mmCIF file of C-alpha atoms and ligand atoms in Angstrom:
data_model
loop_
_atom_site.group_PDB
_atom_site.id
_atom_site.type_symbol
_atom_site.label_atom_id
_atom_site.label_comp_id
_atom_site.label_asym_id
_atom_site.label_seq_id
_atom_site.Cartn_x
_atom_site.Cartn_y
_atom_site.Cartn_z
ATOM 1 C CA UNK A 1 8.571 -11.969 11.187
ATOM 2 C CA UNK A 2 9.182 -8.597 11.419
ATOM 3 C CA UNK A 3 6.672 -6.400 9.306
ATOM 4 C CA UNK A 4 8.493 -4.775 6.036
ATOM 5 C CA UNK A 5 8.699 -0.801 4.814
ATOM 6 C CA UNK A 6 9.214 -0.757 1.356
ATOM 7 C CA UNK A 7 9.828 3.192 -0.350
ATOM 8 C CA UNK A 8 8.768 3.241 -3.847
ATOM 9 C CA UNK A 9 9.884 7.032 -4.897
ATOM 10 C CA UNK A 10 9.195 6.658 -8.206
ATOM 11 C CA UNK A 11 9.733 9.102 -10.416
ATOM 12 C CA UNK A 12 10.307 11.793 -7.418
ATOM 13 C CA UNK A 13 13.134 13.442 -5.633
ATOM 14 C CA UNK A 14 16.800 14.829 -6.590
ATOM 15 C CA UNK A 15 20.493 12.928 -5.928
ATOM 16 C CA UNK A 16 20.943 14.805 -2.829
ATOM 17 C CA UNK A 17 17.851 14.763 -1.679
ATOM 18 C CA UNK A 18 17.365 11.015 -2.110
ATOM 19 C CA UNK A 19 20.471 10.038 -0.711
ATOM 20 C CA UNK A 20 20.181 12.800 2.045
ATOM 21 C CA UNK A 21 16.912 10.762 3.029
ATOM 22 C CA UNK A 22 18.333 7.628 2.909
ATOM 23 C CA UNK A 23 21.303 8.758 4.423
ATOM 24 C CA UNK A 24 18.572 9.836 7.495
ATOM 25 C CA UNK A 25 17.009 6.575 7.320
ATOM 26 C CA UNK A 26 20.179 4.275 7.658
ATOM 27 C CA UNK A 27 21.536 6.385 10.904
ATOM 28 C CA UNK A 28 18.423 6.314 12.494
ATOM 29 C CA UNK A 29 18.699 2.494 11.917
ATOM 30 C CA UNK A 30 15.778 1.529 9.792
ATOM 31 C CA UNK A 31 15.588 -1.591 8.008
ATOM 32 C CA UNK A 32 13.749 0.008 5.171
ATOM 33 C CA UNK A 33 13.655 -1.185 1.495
ATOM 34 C CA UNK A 34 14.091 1.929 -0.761
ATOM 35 C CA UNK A 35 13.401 1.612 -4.892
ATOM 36 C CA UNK A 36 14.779 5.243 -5.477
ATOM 37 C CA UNK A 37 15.085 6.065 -9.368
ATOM 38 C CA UNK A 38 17.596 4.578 -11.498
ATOM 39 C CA UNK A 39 19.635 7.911 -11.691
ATOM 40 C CA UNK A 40 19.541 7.700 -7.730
ATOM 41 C CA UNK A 41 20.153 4.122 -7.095
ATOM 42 C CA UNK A 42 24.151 4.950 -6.494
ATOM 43 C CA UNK A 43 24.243 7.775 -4.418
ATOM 44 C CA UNK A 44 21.198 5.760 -2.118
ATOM 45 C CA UNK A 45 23.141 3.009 -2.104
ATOM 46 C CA UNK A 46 26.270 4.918 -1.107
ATOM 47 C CA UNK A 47 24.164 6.630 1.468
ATOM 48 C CA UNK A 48 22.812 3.289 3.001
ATOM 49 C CA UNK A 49 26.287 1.188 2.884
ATOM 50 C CA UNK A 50 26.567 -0.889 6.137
ATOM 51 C CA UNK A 51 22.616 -0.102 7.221
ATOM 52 C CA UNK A 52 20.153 -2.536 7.400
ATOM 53 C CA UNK A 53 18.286 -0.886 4.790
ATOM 54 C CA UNK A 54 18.136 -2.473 1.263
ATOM 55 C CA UNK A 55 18.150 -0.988 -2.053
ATOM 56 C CA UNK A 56 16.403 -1.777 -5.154
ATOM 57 C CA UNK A 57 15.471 -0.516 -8.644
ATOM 58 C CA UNK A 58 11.946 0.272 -9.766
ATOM 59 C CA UNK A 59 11.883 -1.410 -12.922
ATOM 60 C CA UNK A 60 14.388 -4.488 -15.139
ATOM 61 C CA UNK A 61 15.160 -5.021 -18.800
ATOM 62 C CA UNK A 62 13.968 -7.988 -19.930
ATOM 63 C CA UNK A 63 16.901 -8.366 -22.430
ATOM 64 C CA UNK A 64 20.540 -9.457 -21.433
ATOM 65 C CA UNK A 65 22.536 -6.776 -23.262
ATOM 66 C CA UNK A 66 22.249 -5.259 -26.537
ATOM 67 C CA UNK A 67 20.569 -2.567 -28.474
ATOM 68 C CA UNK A 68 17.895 -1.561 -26.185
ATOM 69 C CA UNK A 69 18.219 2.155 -26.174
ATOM 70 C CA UNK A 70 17.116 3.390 -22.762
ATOM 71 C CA UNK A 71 16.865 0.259 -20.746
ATOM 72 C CA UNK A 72 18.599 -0.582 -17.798
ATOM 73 C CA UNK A 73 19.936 -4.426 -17.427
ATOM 74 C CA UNK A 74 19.376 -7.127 -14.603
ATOM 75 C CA UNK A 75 23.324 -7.306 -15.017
ATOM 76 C CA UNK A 76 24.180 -3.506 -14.406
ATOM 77 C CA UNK A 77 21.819 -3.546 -11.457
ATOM 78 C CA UNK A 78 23.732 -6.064 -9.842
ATOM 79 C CA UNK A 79 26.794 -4.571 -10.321
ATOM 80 C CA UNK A 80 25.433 -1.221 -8.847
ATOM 81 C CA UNK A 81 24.513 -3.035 -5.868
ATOM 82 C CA UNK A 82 20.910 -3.337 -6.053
ATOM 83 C CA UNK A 83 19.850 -6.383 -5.032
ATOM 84 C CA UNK A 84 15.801 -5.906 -5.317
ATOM 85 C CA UNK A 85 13.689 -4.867 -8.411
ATOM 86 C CA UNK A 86 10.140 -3.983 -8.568
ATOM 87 C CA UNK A 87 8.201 -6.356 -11.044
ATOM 88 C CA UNK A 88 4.623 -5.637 -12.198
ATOM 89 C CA UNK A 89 3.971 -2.331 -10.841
ATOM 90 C CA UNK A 90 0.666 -1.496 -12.194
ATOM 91 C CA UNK A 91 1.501 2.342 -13.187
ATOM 92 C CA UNK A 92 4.385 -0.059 -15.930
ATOM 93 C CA UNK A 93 1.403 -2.816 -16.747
ATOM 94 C CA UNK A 94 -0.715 0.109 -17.680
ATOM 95 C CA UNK A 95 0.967 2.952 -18.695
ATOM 96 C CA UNK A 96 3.877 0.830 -20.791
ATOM 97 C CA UNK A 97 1.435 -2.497 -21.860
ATOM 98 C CA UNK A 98 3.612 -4.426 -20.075
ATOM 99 C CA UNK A 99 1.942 -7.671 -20.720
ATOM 100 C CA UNK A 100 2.385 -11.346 -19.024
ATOM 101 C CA UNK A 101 5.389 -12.240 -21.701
ATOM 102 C CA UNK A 102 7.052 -9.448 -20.973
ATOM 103 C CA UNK A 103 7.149 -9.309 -17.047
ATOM 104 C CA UNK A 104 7.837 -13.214 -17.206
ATOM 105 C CA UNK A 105 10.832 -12.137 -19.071
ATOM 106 C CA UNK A 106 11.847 -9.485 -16.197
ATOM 107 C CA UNK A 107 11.008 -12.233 -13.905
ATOM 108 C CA UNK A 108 13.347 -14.572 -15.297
ATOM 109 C CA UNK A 109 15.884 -11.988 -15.982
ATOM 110 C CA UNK A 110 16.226 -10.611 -12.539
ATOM 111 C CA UNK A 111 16.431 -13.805 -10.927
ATOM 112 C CA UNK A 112 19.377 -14.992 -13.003
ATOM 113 C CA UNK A 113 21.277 -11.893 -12.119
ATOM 114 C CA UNK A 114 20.764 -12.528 -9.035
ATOM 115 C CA UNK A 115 18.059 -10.138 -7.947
ATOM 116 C CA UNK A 116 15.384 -10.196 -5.745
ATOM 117 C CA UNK A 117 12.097 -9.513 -7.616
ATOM 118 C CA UNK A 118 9.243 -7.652 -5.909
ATOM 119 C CA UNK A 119 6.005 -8.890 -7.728
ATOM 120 C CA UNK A 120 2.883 -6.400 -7.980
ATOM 121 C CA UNK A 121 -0.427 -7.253 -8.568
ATOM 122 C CA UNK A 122 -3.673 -5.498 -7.844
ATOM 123 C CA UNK A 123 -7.281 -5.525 -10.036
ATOM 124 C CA UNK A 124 -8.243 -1.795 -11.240
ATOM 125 C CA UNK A 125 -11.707 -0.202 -10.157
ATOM 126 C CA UNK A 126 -13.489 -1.931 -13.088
ATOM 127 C CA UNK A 127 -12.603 -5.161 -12.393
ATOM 128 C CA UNK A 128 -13.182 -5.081 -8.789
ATOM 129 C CA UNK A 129 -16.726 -3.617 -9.739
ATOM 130 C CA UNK A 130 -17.355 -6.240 -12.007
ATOM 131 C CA UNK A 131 -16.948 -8.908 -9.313
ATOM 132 C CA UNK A 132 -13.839 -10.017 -10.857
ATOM 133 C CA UNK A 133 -11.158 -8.795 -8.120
ATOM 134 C CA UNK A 134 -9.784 -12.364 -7.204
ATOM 135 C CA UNK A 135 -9.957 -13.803 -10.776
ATOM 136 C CA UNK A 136 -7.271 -11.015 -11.860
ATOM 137 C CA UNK A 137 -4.699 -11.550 -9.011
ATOM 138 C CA UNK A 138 -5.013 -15.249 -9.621
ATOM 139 C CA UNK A 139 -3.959 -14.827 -12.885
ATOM 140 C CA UNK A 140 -1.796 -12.343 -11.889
ATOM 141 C CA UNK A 141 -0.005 -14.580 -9.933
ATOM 142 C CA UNK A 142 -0.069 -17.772 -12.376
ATOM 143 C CA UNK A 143 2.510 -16.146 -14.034
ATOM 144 C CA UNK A 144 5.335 -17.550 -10.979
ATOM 145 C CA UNK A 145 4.208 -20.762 -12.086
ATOM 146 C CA UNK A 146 6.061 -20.311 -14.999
ATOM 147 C CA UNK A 147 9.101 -20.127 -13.500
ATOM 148 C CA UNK A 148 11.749 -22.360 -12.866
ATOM 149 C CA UNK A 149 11.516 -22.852 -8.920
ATOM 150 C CA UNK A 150 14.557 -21.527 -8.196
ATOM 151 C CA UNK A 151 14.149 -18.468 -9.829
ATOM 152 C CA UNK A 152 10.629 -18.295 -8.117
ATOM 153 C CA UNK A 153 12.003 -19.182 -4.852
ATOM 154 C CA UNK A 154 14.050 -15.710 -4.990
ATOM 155 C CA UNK A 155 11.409 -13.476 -4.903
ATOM 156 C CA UNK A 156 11.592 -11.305 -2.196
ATOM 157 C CA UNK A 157 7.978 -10.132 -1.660
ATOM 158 C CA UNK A 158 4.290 -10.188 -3.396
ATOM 159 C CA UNK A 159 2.483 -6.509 -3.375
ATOM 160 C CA UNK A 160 -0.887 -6.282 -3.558
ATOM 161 C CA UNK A 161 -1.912 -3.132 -4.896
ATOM 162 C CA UNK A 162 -5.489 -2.405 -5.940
ATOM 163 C CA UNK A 163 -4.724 -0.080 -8.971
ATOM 164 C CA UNK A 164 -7.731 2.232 -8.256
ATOM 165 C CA UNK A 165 -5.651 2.680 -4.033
ATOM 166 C CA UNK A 166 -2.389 3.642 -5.775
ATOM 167 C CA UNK A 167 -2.252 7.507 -5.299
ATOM 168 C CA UNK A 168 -5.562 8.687 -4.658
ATOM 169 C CA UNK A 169 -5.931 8.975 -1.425
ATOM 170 C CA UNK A 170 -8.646 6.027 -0.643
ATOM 171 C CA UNK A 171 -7.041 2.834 0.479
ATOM 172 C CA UNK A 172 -8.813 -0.168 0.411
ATOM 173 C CA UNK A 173 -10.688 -1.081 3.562
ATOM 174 C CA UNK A 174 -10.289 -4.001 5.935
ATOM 175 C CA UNK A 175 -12.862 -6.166 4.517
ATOM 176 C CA UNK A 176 -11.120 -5.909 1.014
ATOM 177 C CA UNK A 177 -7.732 -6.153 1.753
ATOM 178 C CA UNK A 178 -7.837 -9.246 4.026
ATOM 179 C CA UNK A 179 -9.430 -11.833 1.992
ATOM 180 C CA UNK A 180 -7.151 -10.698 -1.087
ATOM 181 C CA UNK A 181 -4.047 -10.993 0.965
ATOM 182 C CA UNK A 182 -5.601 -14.799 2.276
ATOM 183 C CA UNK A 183 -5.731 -15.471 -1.405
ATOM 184 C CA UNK A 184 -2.035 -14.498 -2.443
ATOM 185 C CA UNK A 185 -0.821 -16.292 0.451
ATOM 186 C CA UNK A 186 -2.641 -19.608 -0.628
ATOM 187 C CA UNK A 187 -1.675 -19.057 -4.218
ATOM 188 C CA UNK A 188 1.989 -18.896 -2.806
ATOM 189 C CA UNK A 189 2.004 -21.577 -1.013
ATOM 190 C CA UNK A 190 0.732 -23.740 -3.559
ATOM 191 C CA UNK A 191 4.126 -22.360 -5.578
ATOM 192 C CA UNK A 192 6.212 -23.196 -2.801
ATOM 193 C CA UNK A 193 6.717 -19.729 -1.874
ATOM 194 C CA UNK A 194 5.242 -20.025 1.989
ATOM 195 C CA UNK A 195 8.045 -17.823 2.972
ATOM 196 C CA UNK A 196 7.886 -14.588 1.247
ATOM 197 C CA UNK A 197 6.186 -11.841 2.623
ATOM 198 C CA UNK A 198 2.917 -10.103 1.589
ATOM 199 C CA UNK A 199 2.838 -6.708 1.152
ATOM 200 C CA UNK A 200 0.078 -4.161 0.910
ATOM 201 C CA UNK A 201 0.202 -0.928 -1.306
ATOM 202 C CA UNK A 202 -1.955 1.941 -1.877
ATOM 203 C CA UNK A 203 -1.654 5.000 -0.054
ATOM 204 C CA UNK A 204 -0.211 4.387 3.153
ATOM 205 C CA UNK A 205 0.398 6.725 5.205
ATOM 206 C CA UNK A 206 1.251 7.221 8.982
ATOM 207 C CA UNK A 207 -2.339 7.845 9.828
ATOM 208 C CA UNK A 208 -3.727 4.253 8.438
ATOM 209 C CA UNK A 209 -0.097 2.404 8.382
ATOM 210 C CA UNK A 210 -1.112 0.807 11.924
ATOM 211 C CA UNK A 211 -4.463 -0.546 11.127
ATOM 212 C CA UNK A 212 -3.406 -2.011 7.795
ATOM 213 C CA UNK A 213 -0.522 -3.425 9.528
ATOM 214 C CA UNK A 214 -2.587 -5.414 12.040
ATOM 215 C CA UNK A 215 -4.321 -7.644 9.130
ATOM 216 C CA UNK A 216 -3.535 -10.903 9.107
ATOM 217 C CA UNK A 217 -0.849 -11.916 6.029
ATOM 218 C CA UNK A 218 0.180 -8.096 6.097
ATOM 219 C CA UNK A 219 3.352 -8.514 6.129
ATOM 220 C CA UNK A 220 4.235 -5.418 5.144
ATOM 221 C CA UNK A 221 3.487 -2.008 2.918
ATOM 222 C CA UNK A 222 4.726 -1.016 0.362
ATOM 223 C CA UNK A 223 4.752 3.172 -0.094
ATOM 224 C CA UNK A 224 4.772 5.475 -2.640
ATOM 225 C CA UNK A 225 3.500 9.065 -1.981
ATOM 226 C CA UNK A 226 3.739 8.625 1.945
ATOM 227 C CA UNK A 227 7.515 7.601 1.295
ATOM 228 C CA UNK A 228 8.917 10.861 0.040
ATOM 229 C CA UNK A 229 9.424 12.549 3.360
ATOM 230 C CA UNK A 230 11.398 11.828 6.430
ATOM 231 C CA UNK A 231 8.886 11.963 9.362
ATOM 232 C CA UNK A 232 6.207 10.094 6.961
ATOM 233 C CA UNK A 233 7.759 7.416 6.332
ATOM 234 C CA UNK A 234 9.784 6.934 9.609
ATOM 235 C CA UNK A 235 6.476 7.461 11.342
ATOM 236 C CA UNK A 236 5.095 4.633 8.965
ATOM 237 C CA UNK A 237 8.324 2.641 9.867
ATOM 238 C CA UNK A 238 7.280 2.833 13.434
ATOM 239 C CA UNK A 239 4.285 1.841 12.848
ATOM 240 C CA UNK A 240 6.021 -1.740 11.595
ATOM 241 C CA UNK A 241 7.788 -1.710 14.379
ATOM 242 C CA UNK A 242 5.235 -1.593 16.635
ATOM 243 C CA UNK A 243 3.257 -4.240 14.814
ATOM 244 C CA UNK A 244 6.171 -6.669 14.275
HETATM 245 P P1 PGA B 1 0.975 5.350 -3.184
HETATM 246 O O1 PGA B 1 1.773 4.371 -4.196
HETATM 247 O O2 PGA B 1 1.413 4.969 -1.795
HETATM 248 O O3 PGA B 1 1.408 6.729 -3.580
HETATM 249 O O4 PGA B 1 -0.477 5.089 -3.396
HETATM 250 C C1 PGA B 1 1.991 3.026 -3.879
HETATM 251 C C2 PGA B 1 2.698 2.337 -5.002
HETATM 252 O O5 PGA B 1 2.457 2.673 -6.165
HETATM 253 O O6 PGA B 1 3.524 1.438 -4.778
#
């Protein structure tokens, strides 16, 4: 299978530089997955038309339509093009309380557009320290149980993403990530879900892309920081390439 890039750009760039990058990224013939902004998901998508690289959004309304000042829908997603979303990302779990109701919702609502969710999970620094790593992604990832299995089975990737990894600079090591990553893929194949890919998060970048790359049930990384330049993340996307 080959091994998966995913961009996550957050809440980073401009519309011309964005597209400009993704533009880059398309002609070069990268198959990478890019969540740009939701301001930026049309001119990326413009940018990427006819490339193997896929677009996505960074974050769903759980609601169909309605009076939801500043949300974006499942619905006008689609319509845009986007065929991906980003569920779960710990900087919405902890800096918005998204809770287990509410990304179930996102869940559900993303799959009956049509879209591809992206699932995160990842235990923060106290949990991990308190022995309790594995407990939280297993409940993490009881929440797919709670789907319907066809809107399960349209997932289009797991992250794991150890909260206290995202954007500091330490990733987790071998001997951490491994035996997490062996645990999401047996809690996905109990759900029926053998087929998705596993991704880890965390900064990545194109010095430790390679090694992380070459643990088993890595199926992929997903980047933020290490995502927002060209010769980053195409070095990173080499990397997979290499690896694959
Ligand atoms: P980072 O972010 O690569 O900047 O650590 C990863 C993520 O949040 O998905």
């Amino acid at each position: 299978m080959p091994k998966i890039v995913a961009a996550n750009w957050k809440m980073n760039l401009r519309r011309g530089s964005a597209s400009a990058l993704a533009g880059r990224l398309a002609r070069d013939g990268r198959a990478c997955w890019l969540f740009p902004a939701f301001p930026h998901l049309d001119a990326v998508g413009a940018a990427i038309k006819g490339s193997q690289c896929k677009l996505g959004a960074q974050d769903v309304s759980p609601e169909l339509d309605g009076a939801f000042t500043g949300d974006v829908s499942a619905e006008m997603l689609a319509d845009l093009g986007c065929g991906m979303v980003l569920v779960g990302h710990s900087e919405r779990r902890q800096g918005y309380g998204e809770d287990a109701a509410r990304l179930l919702a996102k869940l559900r609502r993303a799959a009956q557009a049509g879209l591809a969710p992206l699932f995160c999970v990842g235990e923060t620094l106290a949990r991990r320290k308190a022995g309790k790593a594995e407990d939280t992604v297993r409940e993490q990832l009881a929440l797919l149980s709670k789907l319907a299995a066809v809107e399960r089975g349209r997932l289009c990737a797991v992250a794991y993403e150890p909260v206290w990894a995202i954007g500091t600079g330490v990733n987790a090591t071998a001997a951490e990530i491994a035996p997490m990553h062996a645990l999401v893929r047996a809690e996905l194949d109990k759900l029926g879900l053998a087929k998705q890919p596993i991704l880890y998060g965390g900064s990545v970048k194109p010095e430790n892309a390679a090694e992380l790359l070459a643990l088993a049930e890595v199926n992929g990384l997903l980047v933020g920081g290490g995502s927002l330049e060209y010769d980053s993340l195409a070095a990173i996307d080499d990397a997979a390439k290499s690896a694959s």
